[in-house]
Amino acid sequence: MENDLLSLIKTTLIDGDPERTATLVQQALSEGLAPLAIVEQGLVPGMTVVGDRFASGEYFLPQLVIAARCMQAAMDILQPELLRRQEAVARAGTVVIGTVKGDIHEIGKNLVATMLSAAGFQVFDLGVNVPGEQFVEKVRETGAQILGLSALLTTTMTEQREVIAALEQAGLRDRVKVIIGGAPVNQRWAESIGADGYAEDAVGAVALARRLLGR
Amino acid sequence: MRPKLSLLSPDLIERIIDEGMQLLMDPGVRVHNEEALRLLEEAGAAVDRTTQVARIPEAIVRRALATAPPAFDLYSLDGEPVVHYGGDAVHFDPGSAGVAILDSATQTQRPPVTADFVRFIKLAEMLPQIDAQSTAMVCRDVPEEIGDLYRLYLVLSYSRKPIVTGAFRKDTFWVMRDLLAAVAGGEEALAARPIAIFDVCPSPPLLWSDLTCQNLIDCARSSIPAELVSMPLAGATAPVTLAGAVVQHTAECLSGVTICQLARPGAPIVWGGSPAAFDMREGTPPMGDVGTWMIDCAYAEVGKALNLPTHAYLGMSDAKVVDAQCGLESAGGTLLAALAGINMVSGAGMMDFESCLSYEKLVIDAEIIGMAKRLIAGIEAREDPIALTVMRRLGHRADYLAEPHTLRWFAKELYIASPVIDRGSLDSWERKGRKTAFDRARERAEQLVAAYRPAGLADDVRRELRRITVAAARGFGMDELPPLPEG
């Protein structure tokens, strides 16, 4: 079962080399390996190792993020091929994410977006300083099951509540789970504003999103 | 650029050395050891047998300084030169000869027994920031007379790192030498690749006791490195001015170097100490005092000016529990010692002056040491251009976490602390049980000790160590040694 090229893709992802991951994935395709096999026997096992090493303290954020970039680089190549074959990697879900209005901090939000997308979610990242109506519009347009709201400041965290209110007004609140994050935010705050969940960090956010979607 | 601390002007160093030399003539040094007096007399010193005072002319001292090696290495039990005495190399080992252990459960002090010290050795072995072991505890469950050699026996049984040790008697030195030779593969191998260094302590002011002077001579003759531990107590047993205390330290160490080199020219000798600025309220010798740190760093500068390897007892605390005072005092001394380029810094894990050792403090001190080592590694450009390439590629995107540049450099540039240092959010800290640094250090100590793997001593060496130690114990009425803990 163990294919040399697939295990090479796995180790390249673990070592954190996006360019080489892309090259190897291209090579695997041209050697006739199935795109699904590349994902399921190369990329996903690699991400699992990286996630485990991060959890155990052996790996740090740069290794985690760059592994996610390897995943993305590989998926950019594999996605058209999967479409052509009318195959699809089972999507974990669709997420709209952004940093709320008045707040331009993006590191945490980027990290969550990267990890979600590496975990198989389709992620629409709206960037920073995002007005409430834009979140609402994107949720409507994409049919996202998850909306992620980031805020780093005590002065902007209240905007998370405003976005939830806007969702309610638009009649979309029941269709989407709202998850929040950011330095001043915690579980109590999530509960008090009627959000569906809060996570401590990017790894926790992935687990939270999966849990909320019953996966 | 390596950051460096300097406290003395070249002129002041010269005056300190000059006064140190003058003190060796007047009032001279008290030497309560017949062999040392004879060596000094033969070399040309004026010796008064009644008062046992030797007046040592500068020329003799200068000759000794010329034969003392500027550098040497201590070897691991695997034969690697892991500790370099000389230049501005900096290494750390735990504090030495503690008479108490801080009980982890009760946070109270009690006399240590074999199991305590073995646990401490395992912990020091597992902490990469700690470069050498010390014979850190005097175990209460063996006769006092073998207290020194028994602790060396334990370290040799559980560790591969070099050892800072010392003898409490004249006769036990030879037993300790035999223990070391058994591990090193004979006396010649031990001399060629020393695995341990002995602390020898003059008594302030200007006194060499019979015991410590004999240890110094025996070390020299056995080619075992010795570390002079001069301990002026500024304002009590030494002048209160910091420079004055350094003058006394200089005189005592110069006399030590001289006795050592007369016993065997070329014998490895270290300019070390454990001075303190006397506390004028409590009448105690505080190791966490800024004056103490300054005397230490200043005498190290004098030692460097004399082209000798250096040592100091720094990084300790006078606190009785592992609290804020404990952290601030340990950090202050450790950072300064690193900046001063002191070759061996003894004191990690030690508190309550120099009496008590704590597993938790050792674990926290290891983090301080990690930071200190990072500090003296300094700031380098790393790439040329320094940042233009990566900053232009990213433009205004804050996406550095995903950059290969980050992956390439982060582990070299940043000191990555263990989870003993809390850097999580308030929420995560609360969720994990609102643990203090002490709680976290206790957990980490448990994890590290559990992860310890046996030292890998050959069975015949292990038996020989046991045989030597049992023979010494029988001499003092103890037929059976305490059982050794597993590992």
PDB file of N, CA and C in Angstrom, chain B residues 4 12 46 91 109-110 123 135 137 156 160 164 181 224 228 231 240 249 292 323 328 350 389 400 413 435:
ATOM      1  N   LYS B   4      28.936  42.027  26.634  1.00  0.00           N
ATOM      2  CA  LYS B   4      29.828  41.769  27.774  1.00  0.00           C
ATOM      3  C   LYS B   4      29.646  42.783  28.872  1.00  0.00           C
ATOM      4  N   LEU B  12      41.890  50.071  37.556  1.00  0.00           N
ATOM      5  CA  LEU B  12      41.442  49.512  38.834  1.00  0.00           C
ATOM      6  C   LEU B  12      41.849  48.041  38.958  1.00  0.00           C
ATOM      7  N   ALA B  46      58.926  33.625  53.036  1.00  0.00           N
ATOM      8  CA  ALA B  46      59.349  33.678  54.442  1.00  0.00           C
ATOM      9  C   ALA B  46      58.251  33.042  55.286  1.00  0.00           C
ATOM     10  N   HIS B  91      29.219  28.109  31.286  1.00  0.00           N
ATOM     11  CA  HIS B  91      28.499  26.865  31.573  1.00  0.00           C
ATOM     12  C   HIS B  91      27.834  26.969  32.943  1.00  0.00           C
ATOM     13  N   GLN B 109      11.610  22.449  54.241  1.00  0.00           N
ATOM     14  CA  GLN B 109      12.927  21.854  54.106  1.00  0.00           C
ATOM     15  C   GLN B 109      13.061  20.625  54.997  1.00  0.00           C
ATOM     16  N   ARG B 110      13.818  19.636  54.501  1.00  0.00           N
ATOM     17  CA  ARG B 110      14.179  18.486  55.328  1.00  0.00           C
ATOM     18  C   ARG B 110      15.534  17.986  54.862  1.00  0.00           C
ATOM     19  N   LEU B 123      17.142  14.730  37.309  1.00  0.00           N
ATOM     20  CA  LEU B 123      16.544  15.962  36.796  1.00  0.00           C
ATOM     21  C   LEU B 123      17.603  16.829  36.109  1.00  0.00           C
ATOM     22  N   THR B 135      27.947  17.724  42.954  1.00  0.00           N
ATOM     23  CA  THR B 135      27.605  16.822  44.060  1.00  0.00           C
ATOM     24  C   THR B 135      26.765  17.667  45.010  1.00  0.00           C
ATOM     25  N   MET B 137      24.029  17.415  46.994  1.00  0.00           N
ATOM     26  CA  MET B 137      23.435  17.197  48.322  1.00  0.00           C
ATOM     27  C   MET B 137      24.306  16.287  49.162  1.00  0.00           C
ATOM     28  N   LEU B 156      28.127   9.594  39.755  1.00  0.00           N
ATOM     29  CA  LEU B 156      28.758   8.739  38.747  1.00  0.00           C
ATOM     30  C   LEU B 156      27.844   7.592  38.334  1.00  0.00           C
ATOM     31  N   ARG B 160      26.013  11.239  32.981  1.00  0.00           N
ATOM     32  CA  ARG B 160      27.120  11.233  32.013  1.00  0.00           C
ATOM     33  C   ARG B 160      27.796  12.605  31.952  1.00  0.00           C
ATOM     34  N   VAL B 164      31.125  18.921  39.133  1.00  0.00           N
ATOM     35  CA  VAL B 164      31.798  19.842  40.053  1.00  0.00           C
ATOM     36  C   VAL B 164      31.618  19.264  41.448  1.00  0.00           C
ATOM     37  N   ALA B 181      38.645   7.546  38.723  1.00  0.00           N
ATOM     38  CA  ALA B 181      39.536   6.756  37.866  1.00  0.00           C
ATOM     39  C   ALA B 181      38.827   5.497  37.379  1.00  0.00           C
ATOM     40  N   ILE B 224      44.135  16.538  38.704  1.00  0.00           N
ATOM     41  CA  ILE B 224      42.685  16.753  38.745  1.00  0.00           C
ATOM     42  C   ILE B 224      42.469  18.261  38.902  1.00  0.00           C
ATOM     43  N   LEU B 228      39.358  27.323  42.922  1.00  0.00           N
ATOM     44  CA  LEU B 228      39.529  28.102  44.152  1.00  0.00           C
ATOM     45  C   LEU B 228      38.205  28.789  44.475  1.00  0.00           C
ATOM     46  N   MET B 231      35.829  33.244  49.480  1.00  0.00           N
ATOM     47  CA  MET B 231      34.525  33.787  49.838  1.00  0.00           C
ATOM     48  C   MET B 231      34.568  34.940  50.821  1.00  0.00           C
ATOM     49  N   VAL B 240      34.398  46.255  53.445  1.00  0.00           N
ATOM     50  CA  VAL B 240      33.014  46.434  53.001  1.00  0.00           C
ATOM     51  C   VAL B 240      32.930  46.999  51.591  1.00  0.00           C
ATOM     52  N   HIS B 249      39.817  38.767  47.780  1.00  0.00           N
ATOM     53  CA  HIS B 249      39.622  37.585  46.925  1.00  0.00           C
ATOM     54  C   HIS B 249      40.869  37.334  46.073  1.00  0.00           C
ATOM     55  N   THR B 292      26.731  41.293  45.979  1.00  0.00           N
ATOM     56  CA  THR B 292      27.336  39.966  45.809  1.00  0.00           C
ATOM     57  C   THR B 292      27.635  39.715  44.330  1.00  0.00           C
ATOM     58  N   ASP B 323       9.454  31.525  45.213  1.00  0.00           N
ATOM     59  CA  ASP B 323       8.517  32.638  45.054  1.00  0.00           C
ATOM     60  C   ASP B 323       9.114  33.726  44.159  1.00  0.00           C
ATOM     61  N   LEU B 328      13.517  36.444  40.993  1.00  0.00           N
ATOM     62  CA  LEU B 328      14.246  37.670  40.628  1.00  0.00           C
ATOM     63  C   LEU B 328      15.720  37.552  40.981  1.00  0.00           C
ATOM     64  N   MET B 350      19.542  26.156  43.808  1.00  0.00           N
ATOM     65  CA  MET B 350      19.907  26.376  45.215  1.00  0.00           C
ATOM     66  C   MET B 350      19.227  27.615  45.793  1.00  0.00           C
ATOM     67  N   THR B 389      14.993  41.397   1.570  1.00  0.00           N
ATOM     68  CA  THR B 389      14.423  40.420   0.641  1.00  0.00           C
ATOM     69  C   THR B 389      13.068  39.944   1.122  1.00  0.00           C
ATOM     70  N   TYR B 400       4.236  36.536   8.051  1.00  0.00           N
ATOM     71  CA  TYR B 400       5.583  36.018   8.297  1.00  0.00           C
ATOM     72  C   TYR B 400       5.589  34.608   8.866  1.00  0.00           C
ATOM     73  N   GLU B 413      16.901  31.874  16.455  1.00  0.00           N
ATOM     74  CA  GLU B 413      16.831  33.249  16.941  1.00  0.00           C
ATOM     75  C   GLU B 413      16.120  33.368  18.285  1.00  0.00           C
ATOM     76  N   LYS B 435      -2.506  27.470  37.663  1.00  0.00           N
ATOM     77  CA  LYS B 435      -1.267  26.972  38.264  1.00  0.00           C
ATOM     78  C   LYS B 435      -0.196  28.052  38.360  1.00  0.00           C
TER      79      LYS B 435
END
